[in-house]
């Protein structure tokens, strides 16, 4: 249950490396983030930037034999990375809930909706069977699914995509977690449904005083929902700040490039901006220096730092590397 | 004359149910749809999943057999296979799919994938053919070493460009692009869209651009049709649709697009909820008693909307 | 669900009719008639003709077919040339033997395969999994008859632990004695047959478990805080056993048909051996009856699998 304390998650220098043919390659490196309750922090970036890996690292869902994780994830006074499986199981689902991208595959096809929502309650509460049933109905109602009594007896394939995503949300919020991690919660959905789901998430957050980590590639979704934003590229956070800071005053060349490649009003007659080159694969990722440098080859090496760090530009607004200072697009010369 | 004229297109799928598994009902995937695509333009077809937009696209390419209605090309109805053959329709109309990986044969090299339509329609010798393939790869910005690779060796954006090259190979007049960039990252999407525009300028190709993404459609399309429940609710120019939307469903779609400005957030949500409320309350006026979209009414020369009679009067005043 | 099952049974009716017509035509196409073998050298051509007319052999084929079907329903499948006994009785005797062996093999196969497959999938790449994989590869590489012969030689002849022929000892007396004697006879062929039969199931189940372990719904379950053992029990187990359960329908009816190889090597008087002997003696009435029976068993196997699938998979029910 959510106390009125200011619970928060403090991610410090977290790195996650995957074993590929005997060698470890970092998918996430040196990520530091703070999440408070009553706050939505968006982690935005393109596929392969490590945003989902960061989420599953917080949840402790990686196979320890195949991954190497470093740093600290402090949550309510303990470091999640030092906990064993049993201790993590007391936190997963109870204090941290996770919402996944593809609602069809995220639900067990052979279990009734009601049972899948109730499962978390079975492990984290001492409710009686009747209390659990009532809570499941309450949850189904809360996420806006019509005919709760009928739906809890149905199977996932009998529901529409939007309804399934609501079920996934109901599962995540069943035990009123202090933190919710939503990994691309609306990518598989139509725009009108997307808007409804995002509004629903915000409402639940307000009710539960939870913190939300919203992982997405969609800048529009970020602008509409996030309080704080972290932009990730190649496993690192390259820029973070309030949503206002990021959208009104983007500084890092990557953030600026992304925003510029979005189709805008009145952009019909222009070519869209294309970032040169492509995101390197995990094995070919540059290990040191500014990882974005190869994508802005016209910027002289002297503009980059040898070991890029985060620089605080204004309170709360941080940018990695020094290359942002004099950055201009080629056509701006 | 328009390049393609779709007239009262209907595509029904049977629903089988009951003990004997008989056809008890039909899904009206496309339920009486008419539109004209002009030469050299990009025509946007927008709708949510299940609206029938993909079925419409497939019918135009000839991958789906219409239940009723006509699709006229050079004045002939190409829903009849004989006319399709006569007009070389399959050469003139090509398609790009959303899922670039599953639409390219994984066991074929890029050279063969792109050359396949050329082999079907033109008779070139080996060298000419290779030259043509190289030319096509160049058009979509890929190097010659792509020739001997397989689809899985490319990224999603590159594969989508290979799909574009294959579609362009036969010098088509129309390319039906079904959600061509929906699976792509923002920066890669920009690249594919740029190539599509460039090819259109260079070769005078028309696109039927099928998408649910109203931002991309605004960037790409001259004329736009909004589809809902198998019918069109509104047709118009970009300006008509984005600046003067009239149908309640169009308004609802537009209000759901997230804006990239942080300040307007609360107002945007309030607006969205107001439109949603209006949609729920007034829906019955914009759809007939069976929930079907009303017939389109001319509002201006370019703008047609499926409005109820009393709304039209209001607009007139 | 019962609707689906009933519909599925109804669909079987035309299948059975087509099968019976095919089998009938096959029997007609074979040389000889019911009198072949029972007619002495002194029977005149006129008498033979008279017999054939009486038996209706000059009637149109559909009438003959109808008669055949009527006989079929009365349990009259003709007389075996080889044994000079009604086919139903011969098959009946053999069927009992085969059912014993089939059930024993089936139970043993699943009793061995399911734990092995689950263990291998759950502890992928651990020592136990590697041992199981070596076992499956070796068993798959050696043809079953070789394994059967080796087992027969070692346990039957060298060690003398198990009888080498027959289905029940002639000296066995009393119900208990007969049952024990039967078990004694099927234990070796059943064990060897199930050991070779487990291979496919183990491999299939192993990969199903591994797939399920990496599935999104298992990740969801883990993110709910479900302990690993329970994730396995409540999510992975049922989902990966589903295709195996559906397959059981085919496999039981397959076994009921009798295994030619096993029965031949152990001289076990089951249906497989009967089929083989009938072919070598050109005992057409028996062959026809067995082909019909095999066909029916096959249809029944598909039916059974479909019913199992309908019962366990909610996604099938709706369609």
Coordinates of N, CA, C and O in Angstrom, one line a residue, chain B residues 66-119:
Chain B
X66 N -13.1 -8.2 -54.8 CA -14.2 -7.4 -54.3 C -15.5 -8.2 -54.5 O -15.7 -9.0 -55.4
X67 N -16.4 -8.0 -53.5 CA -17.7 -8.6 -53.6 C -18.6 -7.9 -54.6 O -19.3 -8.5 -55.4
X68 N -18.5 -6.6 -54.6 CA -19.3 -5.7 -55.5 C -18.4 -4.5 -55.9 O -17.5 -4.2 -55.2
X69 N -18.8 -3.8 -56.9 CA -18.2 -2.5 -57.2 C -17.1 -2.7 -58.3 O -16.8 -3.8 -58.7
X70 N -16.6 -1.5 -58.7 CA -15.7 -1.5 -59.8 C -14.4 -0.8 -59.4 O -14.5 0.1 -58.6
X71 N -13.3 -1.1 -60.0 CA -12.1 -0.4 -59.9 C -11.7 -0.1 -61.4 O -11.3 -1.0 -62.1
X72 N -11.8 1.2 -61.8 CA -11.5 1.5 -63.2 C -10.1 2.0 -63.4 O -9.6 2.9 -62.6
X73 N -9.4 1.4 -64.3 CA -8.1 1.9 -64.7 C -8.1 2.0 -66.2 O -8.5 1.1 -66.9
X74 N -7.8 3.2 -66.7 CA -7.9 3.5 -68.2 C -9.3 3.1 -68.7 O -9.4 2.5 -69.8
X75 N -10.3 3.4 -67.9 CA -11.6 3.2 -68.3 C -12.1 1.7 -68.2 O -13.3 1.4 -68.6
X76 N -11.3 0.8 -67.8 CA -11.7 -0.6 -67.8 C -11.7 -1.1 -66.3 O -10.9 -0.7 -65.5
X77 N -12.6 -2.0 -66.1 CA -12.8 -2.5 -64.7 C -11.8 -3.6 -64.5 O -11.9 -4.7 -65.0
X78 N -10.8 -3.4 -63.6 CA -9.8 -4.3 -63.4 C -10.1 -5.4 -62.4 O -9.3 -6.2 -62.0
X79 N -11.3 -5.4 -61.8 CA -11.7 -6.5 -61.0 C -11.9 -7.7 -61.8 O -12.0 -8.8 -61.3
X80 N -12.0 -7.5 -63.1 CA -12.1 -8.7 -64.0 C -10.6 -9.1 -64.4 O -9.9 -8.2 -65.0
X81 N -10.2 -10.3 -64.2 CA -8.8 -10.7 -64.5 C -8.4 -10.5 -65.9 O -7.3 -10.1 -66.2
X82 N -9.4 -10.6 -66.8 CA -9.0 -10.5 -68.3 C -8.6 -9.0 -68.5 O -7.6 -8.8 -69.2
X83 N -9.3 -8.1 -68.0 CA -8.9 -6.7 -68.2 C -7.5 -6.4 -67.5 O -6.8 -5.6 -68.1
X84 N -7.3 -7.0 -66.4 CA -6.0 -6.8 -65.7 C -4.8 -7.2 -66.6 O -3.8 -6.6 -66.8
X85 N -5.0 -8.4 -67.3 CA -4.0 -8.9 -68.2 C -3.8 -8.0 -69.4 O -2.7 -7.6 -69.7
X86 N -4.9 -7.6 -69.9 CA -4.9 -6.8 -71.1 C -4.2 -5.4 -70.9 O -3.4 -5.0 -71.8
X87 N -4.4 -4.8 -69.8 CA -3.8 -3.5 -69.5 C -2.4 -3.6 -68.9 O -1.9 -2.5 -68.5
X88 N -1.8 -4.8 -68.7 CA -0.6 -4.9 -67.9 C -0.7 -4.3 -66.5 O 0.2 -3.6 -66.0
X89 N -1.9 -4.4 -66.0 CA -2.2 -3.8 -64.7 C -1.2 -4.2 -63.6 O -0.8 -3.4 -62.8
X90 N -0.9 -5.5 -63.6 CA 0.0 -6.0 -62.5 C 1.4 -5.4 -62.6 O 2.1 -5.4 -61.6
X91 N 1.7 -4.9 -63.8 CA 3.0 -4.2 -63.9 C 2.9 -2.8 -63.5 O 3.8 -2.2 -62.9
X92 N 1.7 -2.2 -63.8 CA 1.5 -0.7 -63.5 C 1.2 -0.4 -62.0 O 1.4 0.7 -61.6
X93 N 0.7 -1.4 -61.3 CA 0.4 -1.2 -59.9 C 1.1 -2.1 -59.0 O 1.1 -3.3 -59.2
X94 N 1.9 -1.6 -58.1 CA 2.7 -2.4 -57.2 C 2.3 -2.1 -55.7 O 1.6 -1.1 -55.4
X95 N 2.9 -2.9 -54.8 CA 2.5 -2.7 -53.4 C 3.8 -2.7 -52.5 O 4.7 -3.5 -52.8
X96 N 3.7 -1.9 -51.5 CA 4.8 -2.0 -50.4 C 4.1 -2.4 -49.1 O 3.0 -1.8 -48.8
X97 N 4.6 -3.3 -48.4 CA 4.0 -3.8 -47.2 C 4.6 -3.2 -45.9 O 5.7 -2.7 -45.9
X98 N 3.9 -3.3 -44.8 CA 4.4 -2.9 -43.6 C 5.5 -3.7 -43.0 O 6.5 -3.2 -42.6
X99 N 5.3 -5.0 -43.1 CA 6.3 -5.9 -42.5 C 7.4 -6.3 -43.5 O 7.2 -7.2 -44.3
X100 N 8.5 -5.5 -43.5 CA 9.4 -5.7 -44.6 C 10.1 -7.1 -44.6 O 10.6 -7.6 -45.6
X101 N 10.2 -7.6 -43.4 CA 10.9 -8.9 -43.3 C 10.1 -10.0 -43.9 O 10.6 -10.8 -44.6
X102 N 8.8 -10.1 -43.5 CA 8.1 -11.2 -44.0 C 7.6 -11.0 -45.4 O 7.2 -12.0 -46.0
X103 N 7.7 -9.8 -46.0 CA 7.3 -9.7 -47.3 C 8.4 -9.9 -48.3 O 8.2 -9.9 -49.5
X104 N 9.7 -10.1 -47.8 CA 10.8 -10.4 -48.7 C 11.1 -11.9 -48.5 O 11.3 -12.3 -47.3
X105 N 11.3 -12.6 -49.6 CA 11.7 -14.1 -49.4 C 13.0 -14.2 -48.8 O 14.0 -13.8 -49.3
X106 N 13.1 -14.9 -47.6 CA 14.3 -14.9 -46.8 C 15.4 -15.7 -47.5 O 16.6 -15.6 -47.2
X107 N 15.0 -16.6 -48.4 CA 16.1 -17.4 -49.1 C 16.6 -16.9 -50.4 O 17.3 -17.5 -51.1
X108 N 16.1 -15.7 -50.7 CA 16.6 -15.1 -52.0 C 17.5 -14.0 -51.8 O 17.3 -13.2 -50.8
X109 N 18.4 -13.8 -52.6 CA 19.3 -12.6 -52.5 C 18.6 -11.4 -53.0 O 17.7 -11.5 -53.8
X110 N 19.1 -10.2 -52.6 CA 18.5 -9.0 -52.9 C 18.4 -8.8 -54.5 O 17.4 -8.4 -55.0
X111 N 19.4 -9.2 -55.2 CA 19.5 -9.1 -56.6 C 18.2 -9.8 -57.2 O 17.5 -9.3 -58.0
X112 N 18.0 -11.0 -56.7 CA 16.8 -11.8 -57.3 C 15.5 -11.2 -56.8 O 14.5 -11.3 -57.6
X113 N 15.5 -10.7 -55.6 CA 14.2 -10.1 -55.1 C 13.8 -8.9 -56.0 O 12.7 -8.8 -56.4
X114 N 14.8 -8.1 -56.3 CA 14.4 -6.9 -57.0 C 14.2 -7.2 -58.5 O 13.4 -6.6 -59.2
X115 N 15.0 -8.2 -59.0 CA 14.9 -8.6 -60.4 C 13.6 -9.3 -60.7 O 13.2 -9.3 -61.9
X116 N 13.0 -9.9 -59.7 CA 11.9 -10.8 -60.0 C 10.8 -10.1 -60.8 O 10.3 -10.6 -61.8
X117 N 10.3 -8.9 -60.4 CA 9.3 -8.3 -61.2 C 9.8 -7.9 -62.6 O 9.0 -7.9 -63.5
X118 N 11.0 -7.6 -62.7 CA 11.6 -7.2 -64.0 C 11.5 -8.5 -64.9 O 11.1 -8.4 -66.1
X119 N 11.9 -9.6 -64.4 CA 11.9 -10.9 -65.1 C 10.4 -11.2 -65.6 O 10.2 -11.8 -66.6

